[in-house]
Coordinates of C-alpha atoms in Angstrom, one line a residue:
Chain A
X1 CA 0.0 0.0 0.0
X2 CA 1.6 3.2 -1.1
X3 CA 0.7 6.3 0.8
X4 CA 1.9 9.8 0.4
X5 CA 0.7 12.4 2.8
X6 CA 0.5 16.1 1.9
X7 CA 0.3 18.9 4.3
X8 CA -0.9 21.3 1.7
X9 CA -3.9 19.0 1.2
X10 CA -7.0 20.3 2.9
X11 CA -7.9 16.8 4.2
X12 CA -6.8 15.8 7.7
X13 CA -4.0 13.3 7.8
X14 CA -6.2 10.4 9.0
X15 CA -8.6 11.1 6.0
X16 CA -5.7 10.9 3.7
X17 CA -4.7 7.6 5.1
X18 CA -8.4 6.3 4.8
X19 CA -8.5 7.5 1.2
X20 CA -5.2 5.8 0.4
X21 CA -6.7 2.5 1.6
X22 CA -9.8 3.0 -0.5
X23 CA -7.8 3.9 -3.5
X24 CA -5.7 0.7 -2.9
X25 CA -8.9 -1.3 -3.0
X26 CA -10.2 0.3 -6.2
X27 CA -6.8 -0.2 -8.0
X28 CA -6.7 -3.8 -6.7
X29 CA -3.4 -3.4 -4.9
X30 CA -5.3 -4.2 -1.7
X31 CA -7.8 -7.2 -1.7
X32 CA -10.4 -8.5 0.7
X33 CA -8.8 -10.3 3.7
X34 CA -5.4 -9.0 3.1
X35 CA -3.5 -7.4 6.0
X36 CA -2.9 -3.7 6.3
X37 CA 0.5 -2.5 7.7
X38 CA 0.6 -2.4 11.6
X39 CA -0.1 0.9 13.2
X40 CA 3.5 1.0 14.4
X41 CA 4.9 0.3 10.9
X42 CA 2.7 2.7 9.1
X43 CA 3.2 5.5 11.6
X44 CA 6.9 4.9 11.5
X45 CA 7.1 5.0 7.7
X46 CA 4.9 8.1 7.4
X47 CA 6.4 9.8 10.5
X48 CA 3.0 10.5 11.9
X49 CA 1.6 10.0 15.3
X50 CA 0.4 6.4 15.8
X51 CA -2.9 7.7 17.0
X52 CA -3.5 9.2 13.5
X53 CA -3.1 5.7 12.0
X54 CA -5.3 4.2 14.7
X55 CA -8.0 6.8 14.1
X56 CA -7.9 6.1 10.3
X57 CA -8.2 2.3 10.9
X58 CA -11.0 2.8 13.4
X59 CA -13.0 5.0 11.0
X60 CA -12.4 2.4 8.2
X61 CA -13.6 -0.3 10.6
X62 CA -16.8 1.7 11.3
X63 CA -17.3 2.0 7.6
X64 CA -17.0 -1.8 7.3
X65 CA -13.9 -1.5 5.1
X66 CA -11.5 -3.2 7.4
X67 CA -11.8 -5.4 10.5
X68 CA -9.4 -5.4 13.5
X69 CA -8.6 -8.9 14.7
X70 CA -7.2 -8.6 18.2
X71 CA -3.7 -9.8 18.5
X72 CA -3.5 -10.3 14.7
X73 CA -3.8 -6.9 13.2
X74 CA -6.0 -5.0 10.7
X75 CA -7.3 -6.7 7.6
X76 CA -9.5 -5.7 4.7
X77 CA -13.0 -6.9 5.5
X78 CA -13.9 -10.1 3.6
X79 CA -17.1 -8.7 2.3
X80 CA -15.8 -5.6 0.8
X81 CA -17.0 -4.9 -2.8
X82 CA -14.8 -2.0 -3.9
X83 CA -16.7 -1.7 -7.2
X84 CA -20.0 -1.1 -5.4
X85 CA -19.0 1.3 -2.7
X86 CA -15.3 2.4 -2.7
X87 CA -15.1 3.3 -6.4
X88 CA -18.1 5.7 -6.5
X89 CA -17.0 7.1 -3.1
X90 CA -13.5 7.7 -4.3
X91 CA -14.7 9.2 -7.5
X92 CA -16.9 11.7 -5.6
X93 CA -13.8 12.6 -3.5
X94 CA -11.8 13.2 -6.6
X95 CA -14.7 15.2 -8.1
X96 CA -15.0 17.3 -5.0
X97 CA -11.3 18.3 -5.2
X98 CA -11.5 19.0 -8.9
X99 CA -14.5 21.2 -8.3
X100 CA -12.8 23.1 -5.6
X101 CA -9.8 23.6 -7.8
X102 CA -12.0 24.8 -10.7
X103 CA -13.8 27.3 -8.4
X104 CA -10.5 28.6 -7.1
X105 CA -9.6 29.3 -10.7
X106 CA -12.9 31.0 -11.4
X107 CA -14.2 28.1 -13.5
X108 CA -17.8 26.7 -13.5
X109 CA -18.8 23.0 -13.6
X110 CA -19.6 23.2 -17.2
X111 CA -16.1 24.5 -18.1
X112 CA -14.6 21.6 -16.2
X113 CA -16.8 18.9 -17.8
X114 CA -16.1 20.2 -21.3
X115 CA -12.4 20.3 -20.6
X116 CA -12.4 16.8 -19.1
X117 CA -14.0 15.4 -22.2
X118 CA -11.6 17.2 -24.5
X119 CA -8.6 16.2 -22.6
X120 CA -9.8 12.6 -22.4
X121 CA -10.4 12.6 -26.2
X122 CA -6.8 13.7 -26.8
X123 CA -7.9 17.3 -27.9
X124 CA -6.2 19.3 -25.2
X125 CA -6.7 22.7 -27.0
X126 CA -10.4 22.2 -27.7
X127 CA -10.0 23.1 -31.4
X128 CA -10.3 19.7 -32.9
X129 CA -6.5 19.3 -33.4
X130 CA -5.4 16.0 -31.8
X131 CA -2.2 15.8 -29.9
X132 CA 0.5 14.7 -32.3
X133 CA 0.9 10.9 -31.8
X134 CA 3.9 10.3 -29.7
Chain B
X1 CA -5.4 35.5 37.9
X2 CA -3.6 35.2 34.6
X3 CA -4.3 37.7 31.8
X4 CA -5.2 35.8 28.7
X5 CA -6.9 38.6 26.9
X6 CA -4.0 39.0 24.6
X7 CA -4.4 35.4 23.3
X8 CA -5.8 35.3 19.7
X9 CA -6.8 31.7 19.9
X10 CA -8.1 29.5 22.8
X11 CA -5.5 28.7 25.5
X12 CA -7.6 26.6 27.8
X13 CA -7.6 22.9 27.2
X14 CA -10.3 22.2 29.8
X15 CA -10.1 19.7 32.6
X16 CA -7.4 17.4 31.6
X17 CA -6.0 15.0 32.8
X18 CA -2.8 16.8 32.3
X19 CA 0.7 15.4 32.6
X20 CA 2.2 18.9 32.9
X21 CA 0.8 22.2 33.8
X22 CA 2.0 25.6 34.8
X23 CA -0.2 28.4 36.2
X24 CA 0.8 32.0 36.0
X25 CA 4.4 31.0 35.7
X26 CA 6.8 33.9 35.8
X27 CA 10.5 34.2 35.4
X28 CA 12.7 37.2 35.0
X29 CA 16.3 37.4 34.1
X30 CA 17.2 40.9 35.4
X31 CA 14.9 43.2 33.6
X32 CA 13.9 40.6 30.9
X33 CA 10.7 38.8 31.4
X34 CA 11.3 35.4 30.1
X35 CA 8.0 33.9 31.2
X36 CA 5.2 36.2 31.8
X37 CA 2.2 34.5 33.5
X38 CA 2.3 31.3 31.5
X39 CA -0.5 28.7 31.7
X40 CA 0.8 25.6 30.0
X41 CA -1.5 22.5 29.8
X42 CA 0.0 19.4 28.4
X43 CA -2.7 16.6 28.3
X44 CA -1.7 13.2 29.5
X45 CA -0.4 11.2 26.5
X46 CA -0.3 14.2 24.1
X47 CA 2.4 15.1 21.7
X48 CA 2.6 18.8 22.1
X49 CA 4.7 21.1 20.0
X50 CA 5.8 24.5 21.4
X51 CA 6.2 27.1 18.7
X52 CA 7.6 30.6 19.0
X53 CA 10.4 33.0 17.9
X54 CA 13.8 33.2 19.5
X55 CA 13.6 34.5 23.0
X56 CA 9.8 33.6 23.4
X57 CA 10.8 31.6 26.5
X58 CA 10.6 28.0 25.0
X59 CA 13.9 26.8 26.5
X60 CA 13.4 28.6 29.8
X61 CA 9.9 26.9 30.1
X62 CA 11.4 23.5 29.4
X63 CA 14.3 24.0 31.8
X64 CA 11.8 25.2 34.5
X65 CA 9.8 21.9 34.0
X66 CA 13.1 20.1 34.5
X67 CA 13.7 22.0 37.8
X68 CA 16.7 23.6 36.4
X69 CA 15.4 27.2 36.6
X70 CA 14.2 28.9 39.7
X71 CA 10.9 30.7 38.9
X72 CA 9.6 33.7 40.8
X73 CA 5.8 33.3 40.6
X74 CA 3.1 30.8 39.7
X75 CA 3.0 27.1 40.0
X76 CA 4.5 24.1 38.1
X77 CA 3.1 20.6 38.2
X78 CA 4.9 17.8 36.4
X79 CA 3.1 14.5 37.1
X80 CA 1.9 15.8 40.4
X81 CA 5.3 17.2 41.6
X82 CA 6.8 20.6 41.7
X83 CA 10.2 20.0 40.0
X84 CA 11.6 22.8 42.2
X85 CA 11.1 20.7 45.2
X86 CA 11.6 17.1 44.1
X87 CA 14.2 17.8 41.5
X88 CA 16.0 14.4 41.1
X89 CA 12.9 12.4 41.6
X90 CA 11.0 14.4 39.0
X91 CA 13.9 14.2 36.5
X92 CA 14.1 10.4 36.7
X93 CA 10.7 10.3 35.1
X94 CA 11.6 12.7 32.3
X95 CA 13.5 12.1 29.1
X96 CA 15.2 15.4 28.4
X97 CA 17.1 16.6 25.3
X98 CA 18.5 20.0 26.2
X99 CA 19.0 23.0 24.0
X100 CA 22.8 22.6 24.2
X101 CA 24.8 19.7 22.8
X102 CA 27.1 18.9 25.7
X103 CA 26.8 15.3 26.7
X104 CA 28.4 13.5 29.6
X105 CA 31.8 13.9 31.0
X106 CA 34.4 14.9 28.4
X107 CA 36.9 12.2 29.4
X108 CA 34.4 9.4 29.5
X109 CA 33.5 7.1 26.6
X110 CA 29.9 7.3 25.2
X111 CA 29.2 3.8 26.4
X112 CA 30.3 4.7 30.0
X113 CA 28.2 7.8 30.0
X114 CA 25.1 5.9 28.8
X115 CA 25.7 3.3 31.6
X116 CA 26.0 6.2 34.0
X117 CA 22.5 7.5 32.8
X118 CA 21.1 4.0 33.5
X119 CA 22.0 4.4 37.1
X120 CA 19.7 7.4 37.5
X121 CA 16.8 5.8 35.6
X122 CA 15.6 2.5 37.1
X123 CA 13.5 1.8 34.0
X124 CA 16.5 2.0 31.7
X125 CA 16.0 -0.6 28.9
X126 CA 19.4 -1.9 27.9
X127 CA 18.2 -3.7 24.8
X128 CA 16.4 -0.6 23.6
X129 CA 19.4 1.6 24.3
X130 CA 21.6 -0.7 22.2
X131 CA 19.0 -0.8 19.4
X132 CA 18.8 3.0 19.3
X133 CA 22.6 3.3 19.4
X134 CA 22.9 0.9 16.5
X135 CA 20.3 2.8 14.4
X136 CA 22.0 6.1 15.2
X137 CA 25.5 4.6 14.3
X138 CA 26.9 5.5 17.8
X139 CA 30.3 4.1 18.7
X140 CA 30.3 3.5 22.4
X141 CA 34.1 3.6 22.5
X142 CA 34.2 7.3 21.4
X143 CA 35.2 9.8 24.0
X144 CA 32.4 12.3 24.7
X145 CA 34.6 15.3 24.0
X146 CA 35.3 14.1 20.5
X147 CA 31.7 14.1 19.5
X148 CA 30.4 16.6 16.9
X149 CA 27.3 18.5 17.5
X150 CA 25.1 16.0 15.5
X151 CA 26.8 13.0 17.1
X152 CA 26.3 14.4 20.6
X153 CA 22.6 15.1 19.7
X154 CA 22.1 11.4 18.8
X155 CA 23.5 10.3 22.1
X156 CA 21.3 12.8 24.0
X157 CA 18.3 11.3 22.1
X158 CA 19.3 7.8 23.1
X159 CA 19.7 8.8 26.7
X160 CA 16.3 10.5 26.7
X161 CA 14.4 7.7 25.1
X162 CA 16.1 4.5 26.5
X163 CA 14.4 4.6 29.8
X164 CA 11.0 4.9 28.2
X165 CA 10.0 7.8 30.5
X166 CA 6.4 8.9 30.9
X167 CA 7.4 12.3 29.9
X168 CA 9.7 13.5 27.1
X169 CA 10.9 17.1 27.0
X170 CA 12.7 17.7 23.7
X171 CA 14.3 21.1 23.1
X172 CA 15.1 21.3 19.4
X173 CA 15.6 17.5 19.2
X174 CA 16.8 17.6 15.6
X175 CA 19.1 20.5 15.9
X176 CA 22.5 19.7 14.5
X177 CA 21.3 16.5 12.8
X178 CA 21.8 16.0 9.0
X179 CA 18.7 15.3 6.8
X180 CA 18.9 11.6 6.9
X181 CA 19.3 11.4 10.7
X182 CA 16.5 14.0 11.2
X183 CA 14.2 11.8 9.2
X184 CA 15.3 8.7 11.1
X185 CA 14.7 10.5 14.3
X186 CA 11.1 11.2 13.3
X187 CA 10.6 7.6 12.5
X188 CA 12.1 6.6 15.9
X189 CA 9.8 9.0 17.6
X190 CA 6.7 7.5 15.9
X191 CA 7.7 4.1 16.9
X192 CA 8.5 5.1 20.4
X193 CA 5.0 6.6 20.7
X194 CA 3.5 3.5 19.4
X195 CA 5.4 1.3 21.8
X196 CA 5.4 3.4 25.0
X197 CA 2.7 5.5 26.6
X198 CA 4.4 8.9 26.6
X199 CA 3.6 12.5 27.0
X200 CA 5.9 14.6 24.7
X201 CA 6.6 18.3 24.7
X202 CA 8.7 19.3 21.7
X203 CA 10.1 22.8 21.1
X204 CA 11.4 23.4 17.6
X205 CA 11.8 25.9 14.8
X206 CA 11.4 23.1 12.3
X207 CA 7.7 22.8 13.0
X208 CA 6.9 21.2 9.6
X209 CA 9.0 18.2 10.6
X210 CA 7.0 17.4 13.7
X211 CA 3.6 18.6 12.5
X212 CA 2.3 15.1 11.6
X213 CA 3.6 13.8 14.9
X214 CA 1.9 16.2 17.2
X215 CA -1.7 16.5 18.3
X216 CA -1.4 19.7 20.3
X217 CA 0.1 23.1 19.5
X218 CA 1.2 26.0 21.8
X219 CA 2.3 29.3 20.3
X220 CA 4.5 31.2 22.7
X221 CA 5.5 34.8 22.4
X222 CA 7.2 37.0 25.0
X223 CA 6.7 34.5 27.7
X224 CA 3.0 33.8 27.2
X225 CA 0.8 31.7 25.0
X226 CA -1.0 33.2 22.0
X227 CA -2.8 29.9 21.5
X228 CA -2.9 26.5 23.0
X229 CA -5.2 23.9 21.3
X230 CA -5.5 20.5 19.6
X231 CA -3.8 20.5 16.2
X232 CA -7.0 19.3 14.6
X233 CA -8.9 22.2 16.0
X234 CA -6.3 24.6 14.8
X235 CA -6.6 23.0 11.3
X236 CA -10.3 23.0 11.4
X237 CA -11.0 26.6 12.6
X238 CA -8.1 28.7 11.7
X239 CA -8.6 29.0 7.9
X240 CA -7.5 31.1 5.1
X241 CA -10.2 32.5 2.8
X242 CA -9.6 33.6 -0.8
X243 CA -12.3 35.7 -2.2
X244 CA -13.0 38.1 -5.1
X245 CA -14.5 41.3 -3.9
X246 CA -16.0 44.4 -5.5
X247 CA -13.8 47.5 -5.9
X248 CA -13.6 49.5 -2.7
X249 CA -15.0 46.6 -0.6
X250 CA -14.8 47.4 3.1
X251 CA -15.5 43.9 4.5
X252 CA -18.5 42.6 6.5
X253 CA -19.7 44.2 9.6
X254 CA -19.5 40.8 11.3
X255 CA -17.1 38.4 9.6
X256 CA -18.5 35.5 11.8
X257 CA -15.1 35.0 13.3
X258 CA -11.9 36.6 14.6
X259 CA -9.9 38.1 11.7
X260 CA -6.2 37.3 12.5
X261 CA -4.7 38.7 9.3
X262 CA -5.9 40.6 6.2
X263 CA -3.9 40.6 3.1
X264 CA -4.3 40.2 -0.7
X265 CA -4.8 42.7 -3.5
X266 CA -7.6 45.3 -4.1
X267 CA -10.2 42.9 -5.6
X268 CA -8.8 39.6 -4.4
X269 CA -8.6 39.3 -0.7
X270 CA -6.8 36.6 1.5
X271 CA -8.0 36.6 5.0
X272 CA -6.9 34.4 7.9
X273 CA -9.9 34.0 10.2
X274 CA -10.5 32.0 13.4
X275 CA -14.0 30.7 13.4
X276 CA -16.5 28.2 12.1
X277 CA -15.9 27.7 8.4
X278 CA -19.5 27.9 7.2
X279 CA -20.4 30.9 9.4
X280 CA -17.3 32.9 8.1
X281 CA -18.0 31.8 4.5
X282 CA -21.6 33.0 4.9
X283 CA -20.4 36.3 6.5
X284 CA -18.1 37.0 3.7
X285 CA -20.6 36.0 1.0
X286 CA -23.4 38.1 2.5
X287 CA -21.1 41.1 2.4
X288 CA -20.7 40.6 -1.3
X289 CA -17.4 38.5 -1.5
X290 CA -17.3 35.5 -3.8
X291 CA -15.3 32.9 -1.7
X292 CA -13.0 30.9 -4.0
X293 CA -11.2 28.8 -1.7
X294 CA -11.0 28.0 2.0
X295 CA -7.9 26.1 3.3
X296 CA -6.3 25.2 6.5
X297 CA -2.9 26.7 7.5
X298 CA 0.1 24.6 8.4
X299 CA 1.2 25.0 12.0
X300 CA 4.1 27.0 10.8
X301 CA 1.9 29.4 8.8
X302 CA -0.6 29.6 11.7
X303 CA 2.3 30.6 14.1
X304 CA 3.5 33.3 11.6
X305 CA 0.0 34.6 11.2
X306 CA -0.5 34.8 15.0
X307 CA 2.8 36.3 15.7
X308 CA 2.4 39.0 13.0
X309 CA -1.1 39.8 14.2
X310 CA 0.4 40.2 17.7
X311 CA 2.9 42.7 16.4
X312 CA 0.3 44.6 14.4
X313 CA -2.0 45.0 17.4

C-alpha cells in the first residue's frame, strides 16, 4: 500500500490515510482479507503520530472496510466490494477536489466537464486538433 | 489571575487530565521577562509542539519543567510534583534533550556515559538503548569530548528515550542533525510513541517536521501563550479565505469569526480567520465577497499569522 501524505492538502491526515486504503482497494493493490500495515509500521514510515493511523483504521472499521482482529492486526474486510462502494465514493472525493480547484480558478462546472472530455479525447486545446501521436 | 486577553486563539484545554501544567508562571532574568504569566497545559499522552520566535521563552519553560530554573511566581506541576522541590525524583521520570549539545563527561566514553545514565533511571531498557545506538550509528568507545554537534545530539536522544520515561521534554531535538538522521529521528519517535505510553513536549523551529507527529500546539510569544489547542482544532478553525470582492469593498460588519490577518490585493482578498468555516464563509458572502477557496494553515503558517497579528495589534 503506497501512501503519500501532503500537508498542503486540505484533508486531515487520517482522512488521507483512509482515502489511500480506499484507492488501494479500487486499484486492486489491496484485496479483501489482506492485511494492512501495523499501526506501528505505518506511523513509522509516514512519520506520523500512531494515533492518527489508529484513528484512520478505526474509522475504516466503522465503515466496514477493514476489520481489526485482536492480536493479529487489521485486515481488509472479507465482504468488501470495492466496485459497489469504494469506487463511487473515491470518484466523488476526486470530483470534490477537482470542483474546488476549478472554483478557485474561477471556472464553472460546465467548463470543467467540457475540458475533461476534450482532454480525455486527446484534444487538449479544444480546437479539434489532436495531440501529435507520440 | 492570569491575563489571557491577549491570546488570539483558545488557550484553555479544559479539565485534563494533564501530565504537565503551569499556572501564572513567571521568570525574570534581570529586567527581561522570560516567562510572563504562562498557563501551560500538556494533556496526558499528548504530543505537544511549542512554537515561537527566538527569545519567546521556550527553553526557559522546558528548563523550568526540569527543575533547572528557579521561577519567581506561579505554580508548576509535572506529574503531580513541583520540580523545584523534588528535582532528582521528577527528573528520573523525564527524558530530556537540552538545547545545548554537551553530553556526559568529556573524558568518559559514550558507552560509559550511557551506563551512567542507566543508574539514574531504574526503568533503563538496555536492549532498547543498544538498538537505538545501532540505528544512530553511535560508537560506544568514542570519548564524549570528540563528538560533533550532531553525534552528541544522537547520544542525547538515546539517553532521553532509552528509559521509556512517561514524559519527554525535547528542546530542538533535531538541531545539528543532518537530513537523513533527522528523518530517522522522526521515524524513531513515531515508533517510540506506538510502543510506550508517553507525553511529549517538543520545542522546535522546524515545525513542519513534527507537524504530523503532534496532536497539540502551543504558540509562545514574549513568555506567554497566544494559543494552545489541539492540532485538529487549529486546522479546522483557523482558515485562510480567498475571495473576489468588488472595488472598494470594506468587508463585512460581522465576519463571523476573529480576523487574524488581512492581506491580498484590491479585488482579491486573502484573510486568515479563526471561526466556524460555514459561518465565516456566509459572513463574507453576504457582504458581497465571492469565496473561491478555503484552506487550513500549516502549524508554521498559523504561528506566523498569530505572531504577526500580535505585532500589528
